[in-house]
mmCIF file with all atom_site columns, C-alpha atoms in Angstrom:
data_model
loop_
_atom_site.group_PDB
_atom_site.id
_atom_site.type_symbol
_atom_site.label_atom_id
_atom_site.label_alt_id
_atom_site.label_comp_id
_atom_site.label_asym_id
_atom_site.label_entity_id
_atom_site.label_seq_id
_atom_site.pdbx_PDB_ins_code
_atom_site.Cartn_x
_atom_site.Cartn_y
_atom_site.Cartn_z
_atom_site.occupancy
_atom_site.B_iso_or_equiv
_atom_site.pdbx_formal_charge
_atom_site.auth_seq_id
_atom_site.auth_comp_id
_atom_site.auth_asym_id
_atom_site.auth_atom_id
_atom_site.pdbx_PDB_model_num
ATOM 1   C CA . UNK K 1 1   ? -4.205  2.387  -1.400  1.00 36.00 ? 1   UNK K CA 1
ATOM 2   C CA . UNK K 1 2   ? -5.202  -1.422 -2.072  1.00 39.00 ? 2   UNK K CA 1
ATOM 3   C CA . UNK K 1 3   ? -4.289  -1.667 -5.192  1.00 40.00 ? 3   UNK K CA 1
ATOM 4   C CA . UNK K 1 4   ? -2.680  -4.041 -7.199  1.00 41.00 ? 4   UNK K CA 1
ATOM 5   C CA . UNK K 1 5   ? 0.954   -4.259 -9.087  1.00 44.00 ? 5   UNK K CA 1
ATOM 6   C CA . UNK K 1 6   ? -1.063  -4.896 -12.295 1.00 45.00 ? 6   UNK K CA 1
ATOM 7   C CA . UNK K 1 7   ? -2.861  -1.836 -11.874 1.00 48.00 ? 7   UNK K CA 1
ATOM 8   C CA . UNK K 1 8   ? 0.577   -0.023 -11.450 1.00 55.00 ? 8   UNK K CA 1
ATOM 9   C CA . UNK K 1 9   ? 1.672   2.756  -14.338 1.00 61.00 ? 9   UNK K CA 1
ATOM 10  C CA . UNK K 1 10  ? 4.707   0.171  -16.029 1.00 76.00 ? 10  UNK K CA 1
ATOM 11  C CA . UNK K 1 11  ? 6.963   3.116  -16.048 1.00 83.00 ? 11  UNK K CA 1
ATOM 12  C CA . UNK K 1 12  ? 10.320  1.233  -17.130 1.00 88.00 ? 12  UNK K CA 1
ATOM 13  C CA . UNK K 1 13  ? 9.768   0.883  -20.478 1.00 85.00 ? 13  UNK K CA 1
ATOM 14  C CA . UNK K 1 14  ? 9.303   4.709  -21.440 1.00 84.00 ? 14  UNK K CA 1
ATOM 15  C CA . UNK K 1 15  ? 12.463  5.503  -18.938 1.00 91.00 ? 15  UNK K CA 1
ATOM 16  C CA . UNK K 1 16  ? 14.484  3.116  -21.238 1.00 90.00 ? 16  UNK K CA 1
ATOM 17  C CA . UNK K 1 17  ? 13.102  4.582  -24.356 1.00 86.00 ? 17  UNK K CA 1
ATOM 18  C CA . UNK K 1 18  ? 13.709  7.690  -23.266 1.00 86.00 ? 18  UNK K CA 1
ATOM 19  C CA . UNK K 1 19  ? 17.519  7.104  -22.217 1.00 91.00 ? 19  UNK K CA 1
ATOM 20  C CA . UNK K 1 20  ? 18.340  4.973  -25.456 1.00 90.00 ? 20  UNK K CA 1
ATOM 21  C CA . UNK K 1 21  ? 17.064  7.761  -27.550 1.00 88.00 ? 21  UNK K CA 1
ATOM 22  C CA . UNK K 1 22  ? 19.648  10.357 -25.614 1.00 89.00 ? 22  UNK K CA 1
ATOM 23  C CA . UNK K 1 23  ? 22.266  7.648  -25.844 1.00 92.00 ? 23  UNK K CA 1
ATOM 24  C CA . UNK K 1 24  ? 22.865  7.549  -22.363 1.00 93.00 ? 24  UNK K CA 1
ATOM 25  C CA . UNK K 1 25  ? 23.587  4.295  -20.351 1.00 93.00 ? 25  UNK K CA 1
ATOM 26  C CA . UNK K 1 26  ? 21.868  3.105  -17.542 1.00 93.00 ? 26  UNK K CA 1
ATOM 27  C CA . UNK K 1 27  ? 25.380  4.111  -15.697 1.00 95.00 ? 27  UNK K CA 1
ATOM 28  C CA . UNK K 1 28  ? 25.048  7.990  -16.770 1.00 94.00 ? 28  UNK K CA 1
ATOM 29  C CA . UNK K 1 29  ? 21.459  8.255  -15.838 1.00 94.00 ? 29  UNK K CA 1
ATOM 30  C CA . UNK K 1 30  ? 21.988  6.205  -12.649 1.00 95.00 ? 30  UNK K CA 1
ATOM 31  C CA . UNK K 1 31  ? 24.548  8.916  -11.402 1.00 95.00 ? 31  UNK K CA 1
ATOM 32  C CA . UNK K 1 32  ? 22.588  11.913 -12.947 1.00 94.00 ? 32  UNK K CA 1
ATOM 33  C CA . UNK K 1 33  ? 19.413  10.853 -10.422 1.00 94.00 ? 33  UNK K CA 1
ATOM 34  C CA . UNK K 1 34  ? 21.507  9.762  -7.740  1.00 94.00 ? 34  UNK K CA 1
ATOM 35  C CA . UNK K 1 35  ? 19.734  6.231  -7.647  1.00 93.00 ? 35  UNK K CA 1
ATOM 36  C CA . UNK K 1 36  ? 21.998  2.869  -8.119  1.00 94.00 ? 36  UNK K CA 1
ATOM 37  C CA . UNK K 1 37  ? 22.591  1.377  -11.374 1.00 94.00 ? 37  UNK K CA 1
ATOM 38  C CA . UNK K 1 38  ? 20.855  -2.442 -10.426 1.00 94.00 ? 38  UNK K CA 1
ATOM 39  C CA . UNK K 1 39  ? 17.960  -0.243 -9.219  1.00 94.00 ? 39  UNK K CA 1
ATOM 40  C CA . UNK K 1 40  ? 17.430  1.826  -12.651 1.00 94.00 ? 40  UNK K CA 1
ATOM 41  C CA . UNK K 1 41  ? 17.740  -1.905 -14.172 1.00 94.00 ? 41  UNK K CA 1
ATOM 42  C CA . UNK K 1 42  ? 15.360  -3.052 -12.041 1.00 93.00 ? 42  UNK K CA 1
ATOM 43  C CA . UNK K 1 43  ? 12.619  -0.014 -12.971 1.00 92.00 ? 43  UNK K CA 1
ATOM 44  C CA . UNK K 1 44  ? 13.501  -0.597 -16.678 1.00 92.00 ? 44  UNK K CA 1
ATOM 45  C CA . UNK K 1 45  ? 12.719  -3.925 -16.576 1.00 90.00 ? 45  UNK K CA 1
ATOM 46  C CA . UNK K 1 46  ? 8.768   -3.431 -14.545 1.00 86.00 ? 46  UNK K CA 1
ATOM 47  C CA . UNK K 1 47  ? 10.972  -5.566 -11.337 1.00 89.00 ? 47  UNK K CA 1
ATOM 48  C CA . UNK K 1 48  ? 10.675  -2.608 -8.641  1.00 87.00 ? 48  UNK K CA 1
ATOM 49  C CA . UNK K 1 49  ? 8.506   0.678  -8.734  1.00 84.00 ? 49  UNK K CA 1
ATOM 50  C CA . UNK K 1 50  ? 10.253  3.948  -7.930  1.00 86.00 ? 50  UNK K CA 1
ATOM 51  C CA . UNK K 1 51  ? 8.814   6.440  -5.384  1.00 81.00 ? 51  UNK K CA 1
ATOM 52  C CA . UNK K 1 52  ? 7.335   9.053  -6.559  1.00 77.00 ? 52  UNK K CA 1
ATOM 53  C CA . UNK K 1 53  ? 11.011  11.121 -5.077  1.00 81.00 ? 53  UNK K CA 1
ATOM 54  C CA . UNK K 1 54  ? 13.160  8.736  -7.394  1.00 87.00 ? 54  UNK K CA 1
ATOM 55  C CA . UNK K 1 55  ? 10.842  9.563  -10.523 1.00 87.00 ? 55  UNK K CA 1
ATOM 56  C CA . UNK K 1 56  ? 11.160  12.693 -10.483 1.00 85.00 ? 56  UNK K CA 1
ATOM 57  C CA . UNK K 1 57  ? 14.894  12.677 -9.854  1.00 90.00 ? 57  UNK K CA 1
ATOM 58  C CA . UNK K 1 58  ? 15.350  10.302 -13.007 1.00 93.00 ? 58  UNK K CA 1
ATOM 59  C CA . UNK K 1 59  ? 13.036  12.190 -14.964 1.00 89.00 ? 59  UNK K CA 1
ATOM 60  C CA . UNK K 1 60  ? 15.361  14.858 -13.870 1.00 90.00 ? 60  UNK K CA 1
ATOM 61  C CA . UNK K 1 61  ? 18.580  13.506 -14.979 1.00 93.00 ? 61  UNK K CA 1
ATOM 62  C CA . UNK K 1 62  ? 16.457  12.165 -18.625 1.00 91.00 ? 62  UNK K CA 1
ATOM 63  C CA . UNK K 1 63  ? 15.552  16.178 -18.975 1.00 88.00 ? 63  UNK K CA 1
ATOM 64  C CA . UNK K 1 64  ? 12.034  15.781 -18.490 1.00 85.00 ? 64  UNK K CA 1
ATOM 65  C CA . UNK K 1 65  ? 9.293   15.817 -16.080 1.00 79.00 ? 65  UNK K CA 1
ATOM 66  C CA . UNK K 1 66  ? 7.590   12.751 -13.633 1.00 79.00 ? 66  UNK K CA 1
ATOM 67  C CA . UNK K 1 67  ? 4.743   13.386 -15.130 1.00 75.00 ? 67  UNK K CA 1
ATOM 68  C CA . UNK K 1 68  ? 5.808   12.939 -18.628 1.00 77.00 ? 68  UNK K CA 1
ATOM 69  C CA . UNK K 1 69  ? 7.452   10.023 -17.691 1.00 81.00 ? 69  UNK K CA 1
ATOM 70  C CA . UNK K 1 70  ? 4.050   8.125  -16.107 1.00 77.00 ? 70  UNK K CA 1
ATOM 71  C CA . UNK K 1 71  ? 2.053   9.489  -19.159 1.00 72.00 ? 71  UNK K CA 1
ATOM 72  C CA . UNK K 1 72  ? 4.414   7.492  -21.201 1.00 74.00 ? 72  UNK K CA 1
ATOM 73  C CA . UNK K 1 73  ? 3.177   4.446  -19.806 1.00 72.00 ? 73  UNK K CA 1
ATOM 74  C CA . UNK K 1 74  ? -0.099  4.277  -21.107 1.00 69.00 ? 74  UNK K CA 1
ATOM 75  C CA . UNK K 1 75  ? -1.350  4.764  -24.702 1.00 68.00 ? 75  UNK K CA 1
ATOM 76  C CA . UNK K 1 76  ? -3.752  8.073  -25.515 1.00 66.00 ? 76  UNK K CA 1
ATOM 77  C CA . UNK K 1 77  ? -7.067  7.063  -24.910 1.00 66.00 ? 77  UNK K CA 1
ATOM 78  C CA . UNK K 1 78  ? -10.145 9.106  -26.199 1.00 64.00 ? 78  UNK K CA 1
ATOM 79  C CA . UNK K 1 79  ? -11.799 8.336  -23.232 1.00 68.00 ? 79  UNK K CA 1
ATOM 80  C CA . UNK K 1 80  ? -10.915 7.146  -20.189 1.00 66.00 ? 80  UNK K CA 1
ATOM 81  C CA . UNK K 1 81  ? -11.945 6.551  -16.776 1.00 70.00 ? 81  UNK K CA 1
ATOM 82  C CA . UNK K 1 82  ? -9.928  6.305  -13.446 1.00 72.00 ? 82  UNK K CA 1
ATOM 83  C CA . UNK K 1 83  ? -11.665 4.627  -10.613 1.00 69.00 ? 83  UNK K CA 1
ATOM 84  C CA . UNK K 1 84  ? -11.176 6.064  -7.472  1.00 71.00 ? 84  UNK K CA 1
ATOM 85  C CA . UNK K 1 85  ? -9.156  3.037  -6.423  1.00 72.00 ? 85  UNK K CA 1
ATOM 86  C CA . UNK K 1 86  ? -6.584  3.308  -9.272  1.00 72.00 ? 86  UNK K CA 1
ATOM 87  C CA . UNK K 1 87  ? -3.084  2.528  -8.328  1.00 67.00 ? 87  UNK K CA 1
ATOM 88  C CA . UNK K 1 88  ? -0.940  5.467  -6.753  1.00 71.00 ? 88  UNK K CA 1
ATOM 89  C CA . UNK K 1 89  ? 2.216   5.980  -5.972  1.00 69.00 ? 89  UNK K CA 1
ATOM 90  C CA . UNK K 1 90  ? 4.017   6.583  -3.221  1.00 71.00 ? 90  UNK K CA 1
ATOM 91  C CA . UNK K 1 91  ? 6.385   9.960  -2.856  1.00 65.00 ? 91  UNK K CA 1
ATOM 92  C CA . UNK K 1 92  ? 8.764   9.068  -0.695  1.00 60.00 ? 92  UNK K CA 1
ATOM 93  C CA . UNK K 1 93  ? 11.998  10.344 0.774   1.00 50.00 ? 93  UNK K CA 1
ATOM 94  C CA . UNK K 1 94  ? 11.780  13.513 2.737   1.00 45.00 ? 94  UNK K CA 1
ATOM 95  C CA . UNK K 1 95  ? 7.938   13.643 1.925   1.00 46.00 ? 95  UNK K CA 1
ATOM 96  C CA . UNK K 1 96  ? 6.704   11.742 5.055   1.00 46.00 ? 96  UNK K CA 1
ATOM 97  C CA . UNK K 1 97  ? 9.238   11.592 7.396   1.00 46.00 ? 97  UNK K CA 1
ATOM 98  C CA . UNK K 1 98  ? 9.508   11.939 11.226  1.00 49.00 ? 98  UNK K CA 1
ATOM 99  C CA . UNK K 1 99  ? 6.191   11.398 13.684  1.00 50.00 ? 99  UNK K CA 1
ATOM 100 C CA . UNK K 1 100 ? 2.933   11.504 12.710  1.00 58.00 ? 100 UNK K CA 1
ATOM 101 C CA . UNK K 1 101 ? 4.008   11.584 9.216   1.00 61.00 ? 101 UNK K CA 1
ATOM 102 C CA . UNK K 1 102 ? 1.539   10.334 6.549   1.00 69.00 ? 102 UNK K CA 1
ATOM 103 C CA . UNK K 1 103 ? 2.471   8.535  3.601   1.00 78.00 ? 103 UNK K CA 1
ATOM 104 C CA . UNK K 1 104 ? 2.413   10.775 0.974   1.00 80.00 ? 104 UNK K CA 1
ATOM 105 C CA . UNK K 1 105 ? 1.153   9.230  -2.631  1.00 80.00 ? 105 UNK K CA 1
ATOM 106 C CA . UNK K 1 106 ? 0.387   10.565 -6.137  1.00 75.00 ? 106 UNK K CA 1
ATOM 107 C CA . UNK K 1 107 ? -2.147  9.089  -7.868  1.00 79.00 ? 107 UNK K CA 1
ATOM 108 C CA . UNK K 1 108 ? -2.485  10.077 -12.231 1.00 75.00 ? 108 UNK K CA 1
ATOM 109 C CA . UNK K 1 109 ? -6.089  10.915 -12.888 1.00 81.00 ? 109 UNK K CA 1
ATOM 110 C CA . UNK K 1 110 ? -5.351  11.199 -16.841 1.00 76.00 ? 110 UNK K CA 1
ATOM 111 C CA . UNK K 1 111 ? -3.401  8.651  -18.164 1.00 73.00 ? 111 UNK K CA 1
ATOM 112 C CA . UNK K 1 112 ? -0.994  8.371  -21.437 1.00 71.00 ? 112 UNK K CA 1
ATOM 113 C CA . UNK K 1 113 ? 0.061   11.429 -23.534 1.00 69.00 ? 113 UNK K CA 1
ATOM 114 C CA . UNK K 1 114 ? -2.528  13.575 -23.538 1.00 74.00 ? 114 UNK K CA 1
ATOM 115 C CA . UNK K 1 115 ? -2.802  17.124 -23.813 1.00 79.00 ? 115 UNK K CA 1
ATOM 116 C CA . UNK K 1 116 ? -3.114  17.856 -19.923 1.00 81.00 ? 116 UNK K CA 1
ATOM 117 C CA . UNK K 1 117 ? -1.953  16.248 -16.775 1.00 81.00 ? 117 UNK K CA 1
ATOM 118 C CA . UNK K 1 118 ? -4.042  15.600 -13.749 1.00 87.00 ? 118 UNK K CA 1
ATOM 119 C CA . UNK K 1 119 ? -2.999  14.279 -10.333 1.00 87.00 ? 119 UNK K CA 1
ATOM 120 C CA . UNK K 1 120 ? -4.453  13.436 -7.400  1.00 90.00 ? 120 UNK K CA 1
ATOM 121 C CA . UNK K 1 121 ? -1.815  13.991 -4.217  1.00 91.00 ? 121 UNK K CA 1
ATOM 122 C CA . UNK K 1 122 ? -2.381  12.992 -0.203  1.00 90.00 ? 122 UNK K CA 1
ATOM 123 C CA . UNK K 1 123 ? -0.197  12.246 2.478   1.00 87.00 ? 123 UNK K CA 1
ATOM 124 C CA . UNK K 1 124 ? 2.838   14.635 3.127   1.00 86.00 ? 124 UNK K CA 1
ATOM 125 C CA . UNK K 1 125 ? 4.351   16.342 0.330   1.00 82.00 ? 125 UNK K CA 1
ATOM 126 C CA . UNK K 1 126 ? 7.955   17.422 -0.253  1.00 81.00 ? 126 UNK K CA 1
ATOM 127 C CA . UNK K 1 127 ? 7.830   21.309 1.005   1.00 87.00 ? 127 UNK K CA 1
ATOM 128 C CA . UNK K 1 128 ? 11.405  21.103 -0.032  1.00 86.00 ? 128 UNK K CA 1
ATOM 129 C CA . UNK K 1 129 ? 10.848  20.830 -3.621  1.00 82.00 ? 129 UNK K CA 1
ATOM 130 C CA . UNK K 1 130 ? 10.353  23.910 -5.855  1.00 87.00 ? 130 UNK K CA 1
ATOM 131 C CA . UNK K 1 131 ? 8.524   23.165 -9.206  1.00 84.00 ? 131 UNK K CA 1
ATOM 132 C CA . UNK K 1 132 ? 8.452   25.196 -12.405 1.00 84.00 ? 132 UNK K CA 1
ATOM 133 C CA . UNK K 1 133 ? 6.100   23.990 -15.297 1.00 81.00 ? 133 UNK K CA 1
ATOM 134 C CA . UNK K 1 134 ? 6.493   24.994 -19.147 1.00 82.00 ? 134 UNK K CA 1
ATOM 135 C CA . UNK K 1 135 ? 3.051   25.161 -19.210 1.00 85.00 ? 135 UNK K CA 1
ATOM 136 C CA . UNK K 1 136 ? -0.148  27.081 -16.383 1.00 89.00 ? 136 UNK K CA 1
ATOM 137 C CA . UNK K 1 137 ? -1.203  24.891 -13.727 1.00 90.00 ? 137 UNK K CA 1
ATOM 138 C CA . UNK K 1 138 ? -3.978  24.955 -11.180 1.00 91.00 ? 138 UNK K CA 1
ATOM 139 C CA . UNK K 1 139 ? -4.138  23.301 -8.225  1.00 92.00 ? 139 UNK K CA 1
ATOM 140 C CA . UNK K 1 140 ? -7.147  22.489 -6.676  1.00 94.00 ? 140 UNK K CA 1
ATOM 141 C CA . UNK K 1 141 ? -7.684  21.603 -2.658  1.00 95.00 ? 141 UNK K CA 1
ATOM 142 C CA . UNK K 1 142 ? -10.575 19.026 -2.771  1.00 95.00 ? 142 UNK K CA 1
ATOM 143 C CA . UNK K 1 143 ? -10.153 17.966 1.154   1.00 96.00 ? 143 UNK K CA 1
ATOM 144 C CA . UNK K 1 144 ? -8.339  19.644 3.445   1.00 96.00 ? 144 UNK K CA 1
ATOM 145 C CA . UNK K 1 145 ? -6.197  22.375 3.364   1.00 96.00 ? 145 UNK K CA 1
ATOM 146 C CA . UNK K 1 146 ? -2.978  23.530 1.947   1.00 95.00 ? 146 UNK K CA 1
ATOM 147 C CA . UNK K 1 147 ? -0.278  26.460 1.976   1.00 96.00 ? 147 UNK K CA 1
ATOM 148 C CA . UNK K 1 148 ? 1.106   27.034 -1.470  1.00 94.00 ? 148 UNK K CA 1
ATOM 149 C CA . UNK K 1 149 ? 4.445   28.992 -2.158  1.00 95.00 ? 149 UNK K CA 1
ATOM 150 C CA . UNK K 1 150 ? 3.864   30.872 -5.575  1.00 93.00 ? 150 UNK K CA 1
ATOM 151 C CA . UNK K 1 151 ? 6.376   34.161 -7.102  1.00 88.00 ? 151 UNK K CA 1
ATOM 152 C CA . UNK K 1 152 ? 7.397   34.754 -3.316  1.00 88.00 ? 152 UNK K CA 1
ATOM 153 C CA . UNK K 1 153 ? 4.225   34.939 -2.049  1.00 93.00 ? 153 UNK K CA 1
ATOM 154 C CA . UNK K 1 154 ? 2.668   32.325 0.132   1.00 95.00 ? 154 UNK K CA 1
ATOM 155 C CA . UNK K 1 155 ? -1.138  31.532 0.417   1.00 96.00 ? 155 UNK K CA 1
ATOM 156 C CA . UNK K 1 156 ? -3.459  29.283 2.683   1.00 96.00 ? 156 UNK K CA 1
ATOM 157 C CA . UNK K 1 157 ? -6.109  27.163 0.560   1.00 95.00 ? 157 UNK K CA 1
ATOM 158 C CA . UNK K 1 158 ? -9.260  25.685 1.912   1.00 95.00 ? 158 UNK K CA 1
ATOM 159 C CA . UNK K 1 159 ? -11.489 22.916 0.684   1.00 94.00 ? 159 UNK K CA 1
ATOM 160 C CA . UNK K 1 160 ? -12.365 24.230 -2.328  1.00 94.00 ? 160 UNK K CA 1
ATOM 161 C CA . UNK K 1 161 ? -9.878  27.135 -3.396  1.00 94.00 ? 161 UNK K CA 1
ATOM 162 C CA . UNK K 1 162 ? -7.962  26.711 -6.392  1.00 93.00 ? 162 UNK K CA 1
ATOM 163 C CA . UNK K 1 163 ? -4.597  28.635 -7.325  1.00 94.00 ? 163 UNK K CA 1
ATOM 164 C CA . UNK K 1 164 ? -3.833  29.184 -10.207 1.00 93.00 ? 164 UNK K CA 1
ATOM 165 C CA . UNK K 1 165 ? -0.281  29.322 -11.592 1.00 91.00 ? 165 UNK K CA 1
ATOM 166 C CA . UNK K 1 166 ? 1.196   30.844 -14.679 1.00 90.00 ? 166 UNK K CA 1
ATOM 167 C CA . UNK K 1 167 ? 3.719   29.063 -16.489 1.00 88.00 ? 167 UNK K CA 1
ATOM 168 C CA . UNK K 1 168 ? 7.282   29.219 -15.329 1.00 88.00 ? 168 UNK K CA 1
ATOM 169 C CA . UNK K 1 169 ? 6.104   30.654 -12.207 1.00 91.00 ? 169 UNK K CA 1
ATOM 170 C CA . UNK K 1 170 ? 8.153   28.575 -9.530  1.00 91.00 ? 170 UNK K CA 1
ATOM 171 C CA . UNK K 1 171 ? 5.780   27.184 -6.783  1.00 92.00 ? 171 UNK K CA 1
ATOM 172 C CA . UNK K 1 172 ? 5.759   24.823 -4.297  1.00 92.00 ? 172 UNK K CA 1
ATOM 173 C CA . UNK K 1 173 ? 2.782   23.469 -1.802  1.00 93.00 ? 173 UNK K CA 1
ATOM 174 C CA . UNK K 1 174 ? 2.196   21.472 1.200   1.00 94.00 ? 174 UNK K CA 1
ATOM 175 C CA . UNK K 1 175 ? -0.888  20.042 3.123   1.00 95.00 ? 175 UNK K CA 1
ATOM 176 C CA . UNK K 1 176 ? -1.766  21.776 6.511   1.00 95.00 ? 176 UNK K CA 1
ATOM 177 C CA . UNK K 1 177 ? -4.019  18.717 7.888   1.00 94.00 ? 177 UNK K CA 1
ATOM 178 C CA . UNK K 1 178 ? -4.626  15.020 7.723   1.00 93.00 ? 178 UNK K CA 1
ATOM 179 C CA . UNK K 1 179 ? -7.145  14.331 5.216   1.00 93.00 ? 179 UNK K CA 1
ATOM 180 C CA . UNK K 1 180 ? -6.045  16.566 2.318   1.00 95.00 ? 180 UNK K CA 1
ATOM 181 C CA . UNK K 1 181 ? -6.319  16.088 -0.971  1.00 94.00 ? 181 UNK K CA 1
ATOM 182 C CA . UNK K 1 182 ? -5.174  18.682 -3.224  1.00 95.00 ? 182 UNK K CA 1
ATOM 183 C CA . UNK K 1 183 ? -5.725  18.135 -7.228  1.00 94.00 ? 183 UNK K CA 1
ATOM 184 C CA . UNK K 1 184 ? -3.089  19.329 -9.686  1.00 92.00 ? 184 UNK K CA 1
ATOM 185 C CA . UNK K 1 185 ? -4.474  19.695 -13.192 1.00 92.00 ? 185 UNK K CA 1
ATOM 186 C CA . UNK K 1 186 ? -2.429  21.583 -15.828 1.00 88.00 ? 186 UNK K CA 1
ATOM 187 C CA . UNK K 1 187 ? -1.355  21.632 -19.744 1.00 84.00 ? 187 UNK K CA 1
ATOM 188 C CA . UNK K 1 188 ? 1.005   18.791 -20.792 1.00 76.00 ? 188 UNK K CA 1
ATOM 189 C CA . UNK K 1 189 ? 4.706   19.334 -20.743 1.00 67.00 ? 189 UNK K CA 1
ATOM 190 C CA . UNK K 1 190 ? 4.762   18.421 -23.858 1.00 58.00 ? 190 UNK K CA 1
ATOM 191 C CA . UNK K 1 191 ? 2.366   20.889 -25.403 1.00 49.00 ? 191 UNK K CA 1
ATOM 192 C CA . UNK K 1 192 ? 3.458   24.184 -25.976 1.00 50.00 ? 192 UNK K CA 1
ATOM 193 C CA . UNK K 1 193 ? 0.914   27.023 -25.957 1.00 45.00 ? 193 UNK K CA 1
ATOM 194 C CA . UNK K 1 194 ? 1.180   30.016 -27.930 1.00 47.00 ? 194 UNK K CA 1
ATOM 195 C CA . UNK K 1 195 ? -0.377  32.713 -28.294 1.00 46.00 ? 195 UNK K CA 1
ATOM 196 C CA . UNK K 1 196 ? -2.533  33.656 -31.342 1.00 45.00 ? 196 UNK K CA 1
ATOM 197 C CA . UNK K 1 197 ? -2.134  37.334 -31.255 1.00 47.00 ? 197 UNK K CA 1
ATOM 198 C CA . UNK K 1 198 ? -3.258  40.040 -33.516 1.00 43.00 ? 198 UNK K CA 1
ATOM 199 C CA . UNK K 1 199 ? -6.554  39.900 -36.033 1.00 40.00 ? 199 UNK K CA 1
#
């Protein structure tokens, strides 16, 4: 998307808050995620941008989610818009590989720590990569369609279908045709729901 570095999420920051705060070094976390020391350095410091693959395997080794990570890099806002345009980011390894693969990129549609996540994904998309959320999930096909994997079952979504997804559940999804878009709007990691039971 033509976007510019400034519009970027600056990431680094909360990944070395986040690590100093578990007293790890740069060396643990580095190993943990599989990425290269001078390369976590370089994302601390705002000097490179990690795919979209590389965040979520550092937000793996920090215990915590991708998406937690990029809402730590903006400040809660009451409200806020995202233009169309906004700056994405791209998913990388293993997402678009091979011919006729399309890039795949994320883009956040709900920005800072908020109390639910929204993202915006096209391109290819990791089919390899199971998730499991602490919290329910939809995900919403806005162009395009999509097979989902969800509790063993697997399901074909069409411009407009939604899934929704309990918490815990593991799932995974992938686009069927050129063009999709598939929205992924759920409650924030870092909100836990309960249930009020009872009168």
């Amino acid at each position: 998307m033509g976007t510019s570095d400034a519009d970027a999420p600056q990431i680094g920051p909360g990944i070395r808050r986040l690590r100093r705060a578990l007293d790890l070094t740069l060396a643990d976390v580095a190993a943990r995620a599989g990425v290269s020391a001078p390369f976590l350095s370089q994302v601390e410091n705002g000097r490179s941008r990690p795919s979209m693959g590389s965040l979520q395997r550092i937000a793996d080794a920090l215990d915590t989610t991708a998406v937690q990570l990029l809402a730590s890099a903006d400040p809660p806002r009451p409200v806020d818009v995202v233009r169309a345009g906004s700056a994405s980011v791209s998913e990388g390894e293993g997402a678009g590989v091979g011919p006729g693969a399309r890039e795949a990129r994320m883009r956040p549609l709900v920005r800072g720590h908020q109390r639910l996540h929204a993202l915006e994904f096209t391109g290819d998309h990791d089919w390899g990569r199971e998730y499991r959320h602490r919290n329910d999930e939809i995900l919403y096909v806005a162009d395009g369609s999509a097979e989902v994997e969800a509790d063993g079952s697997v399901y074909r979504l069409d411009r407009g279908d939604t899934l929704y997804c309990a918490a815990e559940l593991p799932h995974r999804w992938r686009p069927l045709e050129e063009g999709t878009r598939v929205l992924v709007v759920g409650i924030a990691d870092g909100v836990r729901v309960t249930d009020a039971g009872g009168g």
